[in-house]
Structure formats: C-alpha cells, structure tokens
C-alpha positions as CSV (number, residue, x, y, z in Angstrom):
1,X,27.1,-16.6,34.6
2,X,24.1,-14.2,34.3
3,X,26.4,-11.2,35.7
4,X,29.1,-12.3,33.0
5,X,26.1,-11.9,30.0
6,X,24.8,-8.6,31.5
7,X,28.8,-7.3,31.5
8,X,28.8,-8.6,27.5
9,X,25.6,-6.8,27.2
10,X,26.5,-3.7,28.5
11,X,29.9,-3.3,26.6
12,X,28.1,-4.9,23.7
13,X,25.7,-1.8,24.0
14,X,27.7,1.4,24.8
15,X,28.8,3.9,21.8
16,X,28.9,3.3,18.8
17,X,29.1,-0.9,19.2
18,X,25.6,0.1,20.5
19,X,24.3,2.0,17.9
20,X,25.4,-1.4,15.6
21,X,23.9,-3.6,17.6
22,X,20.9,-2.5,18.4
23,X,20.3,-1.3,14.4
24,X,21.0,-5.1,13.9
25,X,18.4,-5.9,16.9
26,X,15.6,-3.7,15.2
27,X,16.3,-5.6,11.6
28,X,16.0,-8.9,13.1
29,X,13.0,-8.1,14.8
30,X,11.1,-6.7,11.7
31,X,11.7,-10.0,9.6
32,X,10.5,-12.1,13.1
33,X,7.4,-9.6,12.8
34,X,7.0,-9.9,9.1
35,X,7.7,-13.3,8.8
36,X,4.7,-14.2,11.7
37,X,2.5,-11.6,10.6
38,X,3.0,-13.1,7.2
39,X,2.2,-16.8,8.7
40,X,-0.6,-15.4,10.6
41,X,-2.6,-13.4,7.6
42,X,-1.5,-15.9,4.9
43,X,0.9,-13.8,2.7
44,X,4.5,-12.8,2.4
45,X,3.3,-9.4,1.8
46,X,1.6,-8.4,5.3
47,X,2.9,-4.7,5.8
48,X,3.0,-3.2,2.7
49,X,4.0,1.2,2.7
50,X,2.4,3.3,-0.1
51,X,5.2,5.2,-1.7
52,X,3.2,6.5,-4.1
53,X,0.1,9.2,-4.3
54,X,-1.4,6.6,-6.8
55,X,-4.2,5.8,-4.3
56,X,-4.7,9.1,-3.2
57,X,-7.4,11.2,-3.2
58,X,-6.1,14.4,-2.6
59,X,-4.7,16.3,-5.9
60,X,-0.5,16.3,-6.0
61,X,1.2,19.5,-7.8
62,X,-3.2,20.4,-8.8
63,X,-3.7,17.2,-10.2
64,X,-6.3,14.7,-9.6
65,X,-7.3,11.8,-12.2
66,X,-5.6,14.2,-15.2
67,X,-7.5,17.1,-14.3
68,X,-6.0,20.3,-13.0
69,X,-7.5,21.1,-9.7
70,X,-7.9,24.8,-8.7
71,X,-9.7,24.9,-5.0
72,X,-10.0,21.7,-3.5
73,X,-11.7,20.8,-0.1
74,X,-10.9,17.2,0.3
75,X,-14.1,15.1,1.1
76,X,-15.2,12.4,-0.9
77,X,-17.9,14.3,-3.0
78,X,-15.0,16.3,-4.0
79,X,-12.9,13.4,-5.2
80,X,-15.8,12.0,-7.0
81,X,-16.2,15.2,-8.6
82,X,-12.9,15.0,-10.6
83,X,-12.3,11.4,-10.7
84,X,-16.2,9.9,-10.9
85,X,-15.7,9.4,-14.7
86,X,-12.8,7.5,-14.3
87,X,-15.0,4.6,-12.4
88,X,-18.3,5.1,-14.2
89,X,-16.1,3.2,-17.5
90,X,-16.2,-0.2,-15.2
91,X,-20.0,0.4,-14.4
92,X,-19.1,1.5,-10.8
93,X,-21.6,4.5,-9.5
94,X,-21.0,6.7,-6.3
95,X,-23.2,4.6,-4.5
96,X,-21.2,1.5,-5.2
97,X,-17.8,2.9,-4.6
98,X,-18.7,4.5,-1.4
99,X,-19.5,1.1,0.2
100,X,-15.6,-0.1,-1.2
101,X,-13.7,-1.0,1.6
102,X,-11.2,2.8,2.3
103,X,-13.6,4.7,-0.3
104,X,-11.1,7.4,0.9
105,X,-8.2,5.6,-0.9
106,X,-4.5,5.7,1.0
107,X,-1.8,8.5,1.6
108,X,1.8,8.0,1.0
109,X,3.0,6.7,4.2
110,X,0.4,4.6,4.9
111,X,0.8,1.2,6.0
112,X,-1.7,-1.3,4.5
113,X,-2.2,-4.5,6.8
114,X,-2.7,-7.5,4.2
115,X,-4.3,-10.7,4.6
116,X,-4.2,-13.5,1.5
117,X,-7.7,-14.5,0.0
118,X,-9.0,-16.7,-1.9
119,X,-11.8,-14.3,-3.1
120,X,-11.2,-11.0,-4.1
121,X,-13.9,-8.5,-5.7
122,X,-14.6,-5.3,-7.5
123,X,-13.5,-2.6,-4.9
124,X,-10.9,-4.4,-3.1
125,X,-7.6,-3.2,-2.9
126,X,-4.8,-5.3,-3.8
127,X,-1.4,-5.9,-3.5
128,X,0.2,-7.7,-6.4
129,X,3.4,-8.5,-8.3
130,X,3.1,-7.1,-12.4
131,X,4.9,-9.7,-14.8
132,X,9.0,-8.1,-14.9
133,X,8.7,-5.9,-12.0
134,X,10.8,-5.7,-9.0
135,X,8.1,-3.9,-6.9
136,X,4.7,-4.6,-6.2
137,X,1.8,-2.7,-6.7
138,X,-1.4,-2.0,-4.4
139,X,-4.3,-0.3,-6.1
140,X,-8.1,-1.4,-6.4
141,X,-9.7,-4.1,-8.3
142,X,-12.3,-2.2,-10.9
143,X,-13.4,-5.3,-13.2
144,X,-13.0,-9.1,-12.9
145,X,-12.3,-10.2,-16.3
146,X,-14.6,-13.3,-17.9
147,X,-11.6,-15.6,-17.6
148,X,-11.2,-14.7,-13.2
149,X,-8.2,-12.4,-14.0
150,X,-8.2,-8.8,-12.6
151,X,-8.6,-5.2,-13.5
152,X,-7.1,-2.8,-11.7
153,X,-6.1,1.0,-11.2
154,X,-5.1,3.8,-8.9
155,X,-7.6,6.1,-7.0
156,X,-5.9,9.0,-8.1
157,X,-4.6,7.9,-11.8
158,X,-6.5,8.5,-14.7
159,X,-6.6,5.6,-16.8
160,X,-5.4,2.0,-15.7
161,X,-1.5,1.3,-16.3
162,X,-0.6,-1.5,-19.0
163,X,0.0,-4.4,-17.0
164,X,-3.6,-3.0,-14.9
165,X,-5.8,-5.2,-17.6
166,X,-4.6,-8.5,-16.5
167,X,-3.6,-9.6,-13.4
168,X,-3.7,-13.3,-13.0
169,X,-4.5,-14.3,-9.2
170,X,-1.2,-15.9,-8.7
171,X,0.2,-11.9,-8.8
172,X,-1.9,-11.3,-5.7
173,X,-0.2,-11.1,-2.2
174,X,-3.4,-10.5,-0.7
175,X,-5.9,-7.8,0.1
176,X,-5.6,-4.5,2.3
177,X,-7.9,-5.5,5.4
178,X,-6.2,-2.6,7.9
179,X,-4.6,0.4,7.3
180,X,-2.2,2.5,9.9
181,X,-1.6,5.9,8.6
182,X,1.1,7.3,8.0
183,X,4.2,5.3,10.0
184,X,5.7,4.5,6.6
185,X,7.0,8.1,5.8
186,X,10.6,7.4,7.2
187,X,10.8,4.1,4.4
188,X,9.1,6.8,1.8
189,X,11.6,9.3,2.7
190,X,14.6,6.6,2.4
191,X,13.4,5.6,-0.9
192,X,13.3,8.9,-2.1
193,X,16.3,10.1,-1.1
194,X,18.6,6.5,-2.1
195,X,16.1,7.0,-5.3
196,X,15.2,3.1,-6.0
C-alpha cells in the first residue's frame, strides 16, 4: 500500500496538479499554525502584518506626525523631534516612551506576534477590532480612560483617529509581545495590488 500512496503522491504533485496542491498544502498549514499559535498565546489574532506606515517612525512622502520633513536620519531622538508633541498631550515624556515596549514603532511588513492579556497599559501596542470595521487595527495605548476603556493612536499619525478615544477591552485581540520584521511584505504587496 505505501508504494501505491507514494505513486498518488507523485502524480498528485507533478505540473501544474502540483502547483494546486501544494498552494492548498501551504493554506492548510497557515490556519493549523494560526489556529495553535492562537490556542497557545490566547487570541485569534496571533500574527498580525502591518500594512500600514501608521506605526512608523520613519517620515513617508516627507511626512512624519503632520510635519514636512526635509533631512531625516532616522534614530529615535529624531522621531521624537517631530512627533514628541504629539505624546506630551497624554502626559507621556521621552523618558517614559523610550522604556515602551518597540519605542522604535513597526515598519510595513512587519509581523507582530500577539499574545491576549488581561492587563494592558499606557505604551503597549495593541491589536483591536474598531466598532463597523472589517479590519483591525494595531497602534499604541496612550491614555486609559477613567471608565478602563482605551486611548489609542499611531506612532507616526498626528492626532488619534475617531474611533482612537474609546476602545472598550472586548475590541482587543491582544498585545504585540514579538515582532519579526519584515516577512509580511508579500501579504502588503497582495493587498495593495487586489486594493482591499
């Protein structure tokens, strides 16, 4: 029987049969991974690509936190330079953000490993699910509101988005504990291009 399978296998696996079933293979894996990561770091979110530079820290078309930016050497003094003000609002100094966990915010094509919490805190970035949105968010948690709610906003964003000023902790998937830069490009560059 075993020289039977491998025959299967190998006819199953030549041309363009192959190319199907292997694409097929590689799907199934991912949800196995996802789905036992997700088990393992409490969360259905546990691998979660930036597709956007809103966590960046670098300036995109000479932009950074709505200020044009002419020369930039990217190191974090830098980015505090332009977008300090932005965090000094929430009562946040340099000193305090620079002990945040990635003070050097996250690149498009980052991967962020997330793990669900039951505690989250000023700094922390988060991945969350705003109120009639189809995609969720991760950005960094700048004020915990009186009632335990959330603020939140991008590194590289000026000012917090609308539905930044309250997010209730049943929005949160969990918190970025790991990043892997950069292996997410290929699902940035299929986003972009199918344009969802």
């Amino acid at each position: 029987m075993p020289k039977m399978l491998k025959k299967y296998w190998e006819m199953a696996t030549e041309g363009w049969l192959g190319w199907i079933v292997y694409a097929l293979l590689g799907i199934i894996l991912a949800y196995a991974t996802n789905f036992v990561l997700g088990l393992i770091l409490k969360t259905n979110l546990p691998l979660v690509v930036v597709v956007s530079s809103s966590m960046s820290h670098k300036p995109e078309n000479g932009i950074l936190c709505g200020v044009r930016v002419f020369e930039f050497e990217h190191t974090f003094d830098n980015y505090w330079k332009y977008c300090g003000e932005t965090y000094r609002k929430f009562g946040i100094s340099k000193d305090e953000f620079m002990r945040f966990p990635f003070k050097d915010g996250l690149n498009v094509g980052d991967v962020a490993v997330v793990m669900g919490s039951k505690n989250y805190e000023v700094g922390d970035i988060i991945v969350f699910s705003p109120t009639n949105s189809k995609y969720p968010i991760i950005h960094r948690i700048v004020k915990v509101n009186e009632d335990g709610s959330f603020q939140t906003k991008g590194d590289h964003n000026l000012a917090q988005l609308s539905y930044e000023y309250r997010v209730e902790k049943d929005q949160i998937h969990g918190k970025a504990i790991f990043i892997i830069p950069y292996i997410g490009l290929i699902k940035v560059m299929f986003v972009r291009l199918v344009g969802i």
